[in-house]
XYZ file of C-alpha atoms in Angstrom:
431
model
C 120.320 85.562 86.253
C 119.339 86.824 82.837
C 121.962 89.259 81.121
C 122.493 92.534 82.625
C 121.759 91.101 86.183
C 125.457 89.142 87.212
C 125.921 89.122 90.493
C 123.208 91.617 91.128
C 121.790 88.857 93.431
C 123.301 87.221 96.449
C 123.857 83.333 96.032
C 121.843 81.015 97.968
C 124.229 78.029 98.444
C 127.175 80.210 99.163
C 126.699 80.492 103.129
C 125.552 77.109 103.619
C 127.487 73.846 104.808
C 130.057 72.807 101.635
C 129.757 76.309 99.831
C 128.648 76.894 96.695
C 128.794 74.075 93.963
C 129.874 76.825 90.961
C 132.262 78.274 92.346
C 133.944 81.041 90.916
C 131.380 80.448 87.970
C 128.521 81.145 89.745
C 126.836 83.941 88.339
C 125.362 85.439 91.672
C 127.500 87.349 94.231
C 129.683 85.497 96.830
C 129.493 87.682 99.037
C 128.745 91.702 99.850
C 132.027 92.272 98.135
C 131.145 90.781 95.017
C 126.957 91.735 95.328
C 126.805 94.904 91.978
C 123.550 96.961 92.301
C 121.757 98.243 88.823
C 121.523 102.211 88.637
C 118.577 103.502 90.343
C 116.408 104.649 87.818
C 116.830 100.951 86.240
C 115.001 99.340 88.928
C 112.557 102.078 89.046
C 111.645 101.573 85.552
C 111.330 97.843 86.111
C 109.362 98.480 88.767
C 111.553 96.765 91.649
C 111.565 100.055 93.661
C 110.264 103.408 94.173
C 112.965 106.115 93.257
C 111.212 109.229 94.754
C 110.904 107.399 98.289
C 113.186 104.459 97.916
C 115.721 104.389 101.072
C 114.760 108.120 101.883
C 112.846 107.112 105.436
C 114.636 105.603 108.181
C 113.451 102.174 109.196
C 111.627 101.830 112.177
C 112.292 98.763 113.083
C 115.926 99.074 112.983
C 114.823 102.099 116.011
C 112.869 99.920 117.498
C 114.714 96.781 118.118
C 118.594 97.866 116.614
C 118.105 95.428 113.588
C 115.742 94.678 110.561
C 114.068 91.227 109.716
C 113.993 92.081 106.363
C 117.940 92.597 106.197
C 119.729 94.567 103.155
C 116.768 94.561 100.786
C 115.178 97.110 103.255
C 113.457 100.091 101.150
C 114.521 101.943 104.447
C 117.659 103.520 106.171
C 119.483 101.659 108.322
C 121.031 105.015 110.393
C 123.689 103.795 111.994
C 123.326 106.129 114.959
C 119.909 103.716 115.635
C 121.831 100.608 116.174
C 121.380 99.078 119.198
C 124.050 96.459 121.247
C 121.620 93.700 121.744
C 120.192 93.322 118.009
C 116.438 91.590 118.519
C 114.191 92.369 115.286
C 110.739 92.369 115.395
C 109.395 89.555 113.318
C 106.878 90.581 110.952
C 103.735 88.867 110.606
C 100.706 89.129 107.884
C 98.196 87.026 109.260
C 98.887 84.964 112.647
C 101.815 84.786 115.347
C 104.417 82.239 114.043
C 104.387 79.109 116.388
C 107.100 79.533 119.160
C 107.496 83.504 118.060
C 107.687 85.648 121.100
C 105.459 88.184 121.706
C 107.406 90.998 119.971
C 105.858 90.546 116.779
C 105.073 93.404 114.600
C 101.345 92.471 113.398
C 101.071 96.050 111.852
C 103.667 96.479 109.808
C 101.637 97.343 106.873
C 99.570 99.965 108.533
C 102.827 101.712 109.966
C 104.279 101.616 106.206
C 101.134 102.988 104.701
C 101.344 105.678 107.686
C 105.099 106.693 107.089
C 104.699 107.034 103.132
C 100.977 108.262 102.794
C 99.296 111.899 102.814
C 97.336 111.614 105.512
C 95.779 108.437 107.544
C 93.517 107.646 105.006
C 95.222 104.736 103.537
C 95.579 104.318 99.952
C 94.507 108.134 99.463
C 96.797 109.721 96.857
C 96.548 113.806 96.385
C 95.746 114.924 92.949
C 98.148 117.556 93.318
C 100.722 118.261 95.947
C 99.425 119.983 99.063
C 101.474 123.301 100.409
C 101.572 124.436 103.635
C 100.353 127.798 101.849
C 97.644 126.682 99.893
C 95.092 129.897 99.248
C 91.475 128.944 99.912
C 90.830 127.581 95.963
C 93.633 125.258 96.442
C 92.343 124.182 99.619
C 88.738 123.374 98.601
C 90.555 121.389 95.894
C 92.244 119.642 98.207
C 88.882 118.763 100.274
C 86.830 117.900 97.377
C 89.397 115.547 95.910
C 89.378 113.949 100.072
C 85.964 113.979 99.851
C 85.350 112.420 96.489
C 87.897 109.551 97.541
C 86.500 108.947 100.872
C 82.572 108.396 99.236
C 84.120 105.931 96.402
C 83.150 108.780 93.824
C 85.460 107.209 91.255
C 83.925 109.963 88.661
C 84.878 113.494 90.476
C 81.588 114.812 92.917
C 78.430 114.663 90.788
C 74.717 115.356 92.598
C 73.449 112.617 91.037
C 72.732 109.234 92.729
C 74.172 106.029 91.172
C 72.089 102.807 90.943
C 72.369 99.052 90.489
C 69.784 96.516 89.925
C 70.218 94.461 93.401
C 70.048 91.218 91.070
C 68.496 89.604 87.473
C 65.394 88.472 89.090
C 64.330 91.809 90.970
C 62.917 95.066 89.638
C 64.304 96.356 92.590
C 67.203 99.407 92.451
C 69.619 99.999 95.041
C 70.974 103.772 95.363
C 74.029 105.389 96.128
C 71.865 106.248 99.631
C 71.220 103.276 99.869
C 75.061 101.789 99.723
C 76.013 104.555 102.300
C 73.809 104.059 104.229
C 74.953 100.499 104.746
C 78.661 101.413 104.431
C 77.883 103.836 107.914
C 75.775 101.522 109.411
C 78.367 98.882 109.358
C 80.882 101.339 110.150
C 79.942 101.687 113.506
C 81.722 97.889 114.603
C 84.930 99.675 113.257
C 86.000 96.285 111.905
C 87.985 97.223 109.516
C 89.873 99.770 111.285
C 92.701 97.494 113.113
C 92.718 93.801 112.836
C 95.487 91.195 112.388
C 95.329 89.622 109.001
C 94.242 85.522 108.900
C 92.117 84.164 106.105
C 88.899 82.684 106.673
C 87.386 82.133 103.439
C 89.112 82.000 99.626
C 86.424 84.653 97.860
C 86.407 83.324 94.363
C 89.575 81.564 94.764
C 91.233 84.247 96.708
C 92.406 84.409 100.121
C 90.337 86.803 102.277
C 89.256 87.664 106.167
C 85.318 87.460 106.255
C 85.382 90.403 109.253
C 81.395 91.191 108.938
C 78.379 89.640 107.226
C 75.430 92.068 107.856
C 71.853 91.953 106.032
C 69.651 95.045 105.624
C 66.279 95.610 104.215
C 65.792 98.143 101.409
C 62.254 99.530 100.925
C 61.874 103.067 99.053
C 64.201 105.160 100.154
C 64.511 103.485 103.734
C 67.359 100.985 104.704
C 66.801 98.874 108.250
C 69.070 96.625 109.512
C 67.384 92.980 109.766
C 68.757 90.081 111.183
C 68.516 87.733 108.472
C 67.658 87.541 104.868
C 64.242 86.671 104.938
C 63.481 90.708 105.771
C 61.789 90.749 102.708
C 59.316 89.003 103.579
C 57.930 92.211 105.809
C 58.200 94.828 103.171
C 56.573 96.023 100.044
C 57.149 95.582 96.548
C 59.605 97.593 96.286
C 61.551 95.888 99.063
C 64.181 93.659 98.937
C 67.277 91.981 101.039
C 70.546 93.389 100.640
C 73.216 90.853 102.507
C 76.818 92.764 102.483
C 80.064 91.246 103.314
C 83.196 93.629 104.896
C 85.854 91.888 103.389
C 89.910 92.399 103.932
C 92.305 90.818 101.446
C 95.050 91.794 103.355
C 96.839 93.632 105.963
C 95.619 96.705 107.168
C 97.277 99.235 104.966
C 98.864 96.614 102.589
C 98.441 98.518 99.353
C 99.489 95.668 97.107
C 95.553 94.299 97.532
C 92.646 95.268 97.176
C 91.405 97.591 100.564
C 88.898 96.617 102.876
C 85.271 96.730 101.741
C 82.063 95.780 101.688
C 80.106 93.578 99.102
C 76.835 93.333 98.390
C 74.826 90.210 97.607
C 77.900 87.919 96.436
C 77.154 84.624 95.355
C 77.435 81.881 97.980
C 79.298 79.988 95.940
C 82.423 82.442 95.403
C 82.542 82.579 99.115
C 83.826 79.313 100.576
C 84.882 78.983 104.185
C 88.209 78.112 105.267
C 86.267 75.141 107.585
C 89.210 72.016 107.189
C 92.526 71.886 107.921
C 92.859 71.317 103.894
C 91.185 74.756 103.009
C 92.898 76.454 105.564
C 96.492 74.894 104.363
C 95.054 75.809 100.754
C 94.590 79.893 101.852
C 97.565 80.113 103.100
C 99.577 78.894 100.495
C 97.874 81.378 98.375
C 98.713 83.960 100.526
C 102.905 83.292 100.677
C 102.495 82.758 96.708
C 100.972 85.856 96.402
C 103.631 87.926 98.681
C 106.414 85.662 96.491
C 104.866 86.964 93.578
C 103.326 83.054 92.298
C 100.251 83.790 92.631
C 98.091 84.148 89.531
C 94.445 84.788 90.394
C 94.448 88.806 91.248
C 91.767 90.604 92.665
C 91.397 92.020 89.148
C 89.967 88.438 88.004
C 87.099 88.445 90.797
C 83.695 88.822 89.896
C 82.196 91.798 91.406
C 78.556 91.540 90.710
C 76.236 94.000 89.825
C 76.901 95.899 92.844
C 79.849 97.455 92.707
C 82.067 96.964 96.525
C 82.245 100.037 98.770
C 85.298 100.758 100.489
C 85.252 101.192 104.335
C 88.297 103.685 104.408
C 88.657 103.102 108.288
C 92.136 105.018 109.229
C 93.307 104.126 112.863
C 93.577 107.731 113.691
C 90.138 108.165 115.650
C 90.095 111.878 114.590
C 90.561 110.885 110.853
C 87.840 108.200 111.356
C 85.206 110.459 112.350
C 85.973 112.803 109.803
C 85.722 110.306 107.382
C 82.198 109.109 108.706
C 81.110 112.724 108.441
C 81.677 113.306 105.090
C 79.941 110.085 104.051
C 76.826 111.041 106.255
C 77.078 114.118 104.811
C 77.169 112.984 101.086
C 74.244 110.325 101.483
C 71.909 113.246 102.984
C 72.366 115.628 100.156
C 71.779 112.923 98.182
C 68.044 112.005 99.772
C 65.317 112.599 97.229
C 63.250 113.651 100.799
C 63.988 117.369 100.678
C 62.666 117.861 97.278
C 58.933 116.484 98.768
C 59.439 118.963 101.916
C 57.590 122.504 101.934
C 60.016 125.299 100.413
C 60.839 126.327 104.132
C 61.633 123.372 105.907
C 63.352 122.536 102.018
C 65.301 125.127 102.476
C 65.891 124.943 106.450
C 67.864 121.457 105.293
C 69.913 122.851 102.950
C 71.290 125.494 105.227
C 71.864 122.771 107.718
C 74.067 120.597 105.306
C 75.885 123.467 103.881
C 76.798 124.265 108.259
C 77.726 121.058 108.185
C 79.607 120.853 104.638
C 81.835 123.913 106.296
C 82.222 122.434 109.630
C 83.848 119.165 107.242
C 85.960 121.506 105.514
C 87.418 123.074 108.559
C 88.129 119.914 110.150
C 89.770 119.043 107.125
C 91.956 121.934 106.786
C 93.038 121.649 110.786
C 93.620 117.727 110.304
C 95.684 118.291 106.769
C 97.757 120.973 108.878
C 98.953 117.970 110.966
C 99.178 115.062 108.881
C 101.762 117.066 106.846
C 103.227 119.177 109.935
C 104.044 115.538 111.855
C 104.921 112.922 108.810
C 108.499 112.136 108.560
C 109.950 114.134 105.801
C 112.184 112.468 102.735
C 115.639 112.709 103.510
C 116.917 115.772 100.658
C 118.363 114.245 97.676
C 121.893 115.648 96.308
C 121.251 116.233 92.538
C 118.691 114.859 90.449
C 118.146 111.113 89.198
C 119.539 109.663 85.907
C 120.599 107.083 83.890
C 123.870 106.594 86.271
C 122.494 107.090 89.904
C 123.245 104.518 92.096
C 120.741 103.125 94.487
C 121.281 104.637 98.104
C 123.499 102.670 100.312
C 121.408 101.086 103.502
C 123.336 102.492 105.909
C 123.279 105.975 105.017
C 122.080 108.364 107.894
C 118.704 109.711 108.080
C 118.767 113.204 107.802
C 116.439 116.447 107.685
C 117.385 120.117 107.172
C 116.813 122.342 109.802
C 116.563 125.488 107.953
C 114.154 126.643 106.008
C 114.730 127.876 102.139
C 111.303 127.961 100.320
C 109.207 130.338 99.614
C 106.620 130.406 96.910
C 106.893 133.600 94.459
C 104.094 134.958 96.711
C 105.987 135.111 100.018
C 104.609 131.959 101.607
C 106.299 129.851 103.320
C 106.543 126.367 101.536
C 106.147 122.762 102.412
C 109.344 121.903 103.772
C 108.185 124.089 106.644
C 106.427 121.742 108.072
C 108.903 119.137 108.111
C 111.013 121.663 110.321
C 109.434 120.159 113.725
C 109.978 116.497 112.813
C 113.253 116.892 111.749
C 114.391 118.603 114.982
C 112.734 115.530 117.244
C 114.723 113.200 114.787
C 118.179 115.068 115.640
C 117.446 115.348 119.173
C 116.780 111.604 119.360
C-alpha cells in the first residue's frame, strides 16, 4: 500500500495454503489483530465511505440469513443480537443467478439499499432541504415542488415554458416537452422499469446496458400516437415525424452508482449493439465486474446523448409512490398543452380550475405519502459527539440502536423529526 495505508488492508496470500511469502514484512495485515483502520473523516474525504450514514443502519442481510456476503467491509451493522446459529448469507446478484446458486439469492439488493438510505421511494431523489415532521404549509409546498420538479426531469427549477429539441439534422421537425411526456407515460404503463433483475443485452456506445423497451410513436402537431413501427411517418403531415425511444437500465434497480433508468429518443443504431454471440455477451459482462471493481473507464458521462436529451422513468416499487409519480407527470404535460390557449375563455378557464383540483389533490397525496416515508424509514443510529480529525470508523459489530424518547422540539413548539423515528425504533427493540 502507498504511505499512510500499512496494514490498513487485509493480505491476500496470508489465509491460503503455505502463508504469506513476506512474512513479517508484508505490509498488509496478517490478520484482524494486525488489520489498523484510518480515522473516519479520512476515508470520507477520500471518498471510500459515507460518514453521516456509514455503519449507522443495521444490515439486513445479517437479519435475514444471520451472516453477510459482503463480510467486514459491510457499510452496515452487524448487531450481534441478529446472529443466527445456522449462518446461510444471501448471495447477492447484479444481473443473473450464479450457476449452481440456490434459490436464496438476493436479486434486489440495490433497490432495498436505495430504500433503507433514501427520502422516500423515489430512487435517486435527494431533498433540497431537510424535511420536518412539522413543516408549516410554505415549507411543505417547497417540499412538493422540489418532488415535483425532480419527478418531470425539470433539471432548471418549475418553469411554464415548454422545452424543445430538433428530433434530428435532417428534419424541421421540433419535439416538445409534451411531447417527451407524453411518451415517458405512455411507456410507463408496461412498468418496465419498475422491478427487473439486471442482465445486459446490448453495450450502448460501449457500455453495458438492459434494452427493457423499444417503442416508436408518431409526432404530428401537438398529437403523439403510438405506431408500431417507424415508417408512421409515412401517414402524417409535414409536420410529422417518427420518434423511436429506447427504456434503457444501466444497472440494478436502485444502483445509484449509474446512470437511472430512462428512455432515449432516436439513438443511433450504431451505438446500440446487441449482445447476440457468446463473444458480446462475455464482452458485457466483463464490463460490468470492471465497472463494480472500479476498471472500467468508459462512464456514462462519455455517452453520446443526442439531441434529445433521455427522460428518466422514476418507477419506485411502491405502487402508491408510482401512481403519484404518474400523476404529477400527467399533470405537468397538460398544463403545458398549447390547446387551452385556442379554447373559448369559459371552457379556457373550466381547464384551469380542473388542473389546479388536480394540482391540490397531488399535493395532498404528497403530504400523506411524505408522512410515511419518513414515519416508517429506519432511523440512523444517534451518534455520541461530533466527527473529527481523530474519529474512528464504527466497529461492525456495534448494536443497532434507536432512542425511544423523544427530545426535539423546534423553537415553535413542534415536535421534530426524530418523532417519527419513535415507531420504528420500538418494532426494532421488540424484535
Amino acid at each position: 500500500p502507498k504511505e499512510g495505508k500499512f496494514k490498513t488492508e487485509l493480505c491476500r496470500n496470508f489465509g491460503k495454503p503455505g502463508g504469506c511469502p513476506y512474512g513479517s514484512s508484508c505490509t498488509y495485515a496478517h490478520g484482524a489483530q494486525e488489520l489498523r483502520t484510518r480515522p473516519l473523516l479520512t476515508q470520507h474525504l477520500e471518498g471510500k465511505l459515507d460518514a453521516n450514514s456509514f455503519r449507522r443502519h443495521p444490515c439486513f442481510d445479517q437479519v435475514s440469513g444471520g451472516a453477510c456476503s459482503i463480510g467486514p467491509d459491510c457499510p452496515c451493522l452487524h448487531d450481534p443480537r441478529t446472529g443466527g446459529q445456522f449462518k446461510t448469507p444471501l448471495r447477492q446478484t447484479d444481473y443473473q443467478r450464479p450457476k449452481n446458486a440456490p434459490e436464496e439469492v438476493s436479486k434486489m439488493h440495490q433497490a432495498l439499499q436505495a430504500a433503507l438510505q433514501g427520502a422516500s421511494p423515489v430512487y435517486g431523489f435527494v431533498p433540497s432541504f431537510v424535511w420536518n415532521v412539522g413543516d408549516d404549509e410554505s415549507s411543505s409546498q417547497a417540499a412538493f415542488f422540489d418532488f415535483y420538479g425532480y419527478c418531470c426531469n425539470m433539471a432548471d427549477g418549475l418553469t411554464d415554458k415548454a422545452a424543445l429539441w430538433p428530433v434530428s439534422l435532417r428534419s424541421p421537425v421540433n419535439i416538445t416537452e409534451v411531447h417527451r411526456l407524453s411518451i415517458a407515460l405512455n411507456m410507463r404503463m408496461a412498468r418496465k422499469a419498475q422491478s427487473f433483475v439486471f442482465k445486459p443485452t446490448h453495450l450502448f456506445f460501449g457500455e453495458p446496458a438492459l434494452l427493457l423497451q423499444t417503442r416508436y410513436f408518431l409526432i404530428d402537431g401537438p398529437e403523439v400516437f403510438s405506431v408500431s413501427d417507424d415508417l408512421g411517418e409515412l401517414y402524417g403531415g409535414s409536420n410529422a415525424a417518427v420518434i423511436c425511444a429506447r427504456e434503457i437500465a444501466f444497472g440494478p434497480v436502485g444502483d445509484t452508482t449509474v446512470r437511472p433508468a430512462s428512455i432515449w429518443f432516436n439513438v443511433d443504431d450504431k451505438g446500440i449493439i446487441e449482445c447476440s454471440t457468446n463473444e458480446l455477451r462475455k464482452k458485457a459482462y466483463q464490463l460490468w465486474n470492471d465497472r463494480r471493481s472500479r476498471k472500467f473507464s468508459g462512464s456514462a458521462s462519455t455517452l453520446v446523448e443526442g439531441s434529445i436529451p433521455p427522460f428518466v422513468s422514476h418507477q419506485p416499487a411502491d405502487d402508491a409512490a408510482f401512481d403519484l409519480v404518474t400523476g404529477i407527470q400527467a399533470h405537468r404535460r397538460d398544463a403545458l398543452r398549447d390547446t387551452i390557449s385556442s379554447m373559448s375563455p369559459s371552457i379556457a378557464y373550466d381547464e384551469l380550475q380542473s388542473l389546479d383540483r388536480r394540482g391540490q389533490g397531488l399535493y395532498e397525496s404528497f403530504l400523506g405519502q411524505r408522512r410515511h416515508w419518513m414515519t416508517w424509514q429506519w432511523p440512523l443510529k444517534q451518534r455520541i459527539g461530533k466527527i473529527d480529525e481523530t474519529t474512528p470508523v464504527p466497529s461492525i459489530d456495534g448494536a443497532y440502536t434507536v432512542s425511544s424518547v423523544d427530545l426535539s422540539t423546534t423553537r415553535h413548539g413542534n415536535v421534530g423529526p426524530e418523532r417519527a423515528s419513535l415507531t420504528t425504533g420500538h418494532l426494532w427493540e421488540s424484535f
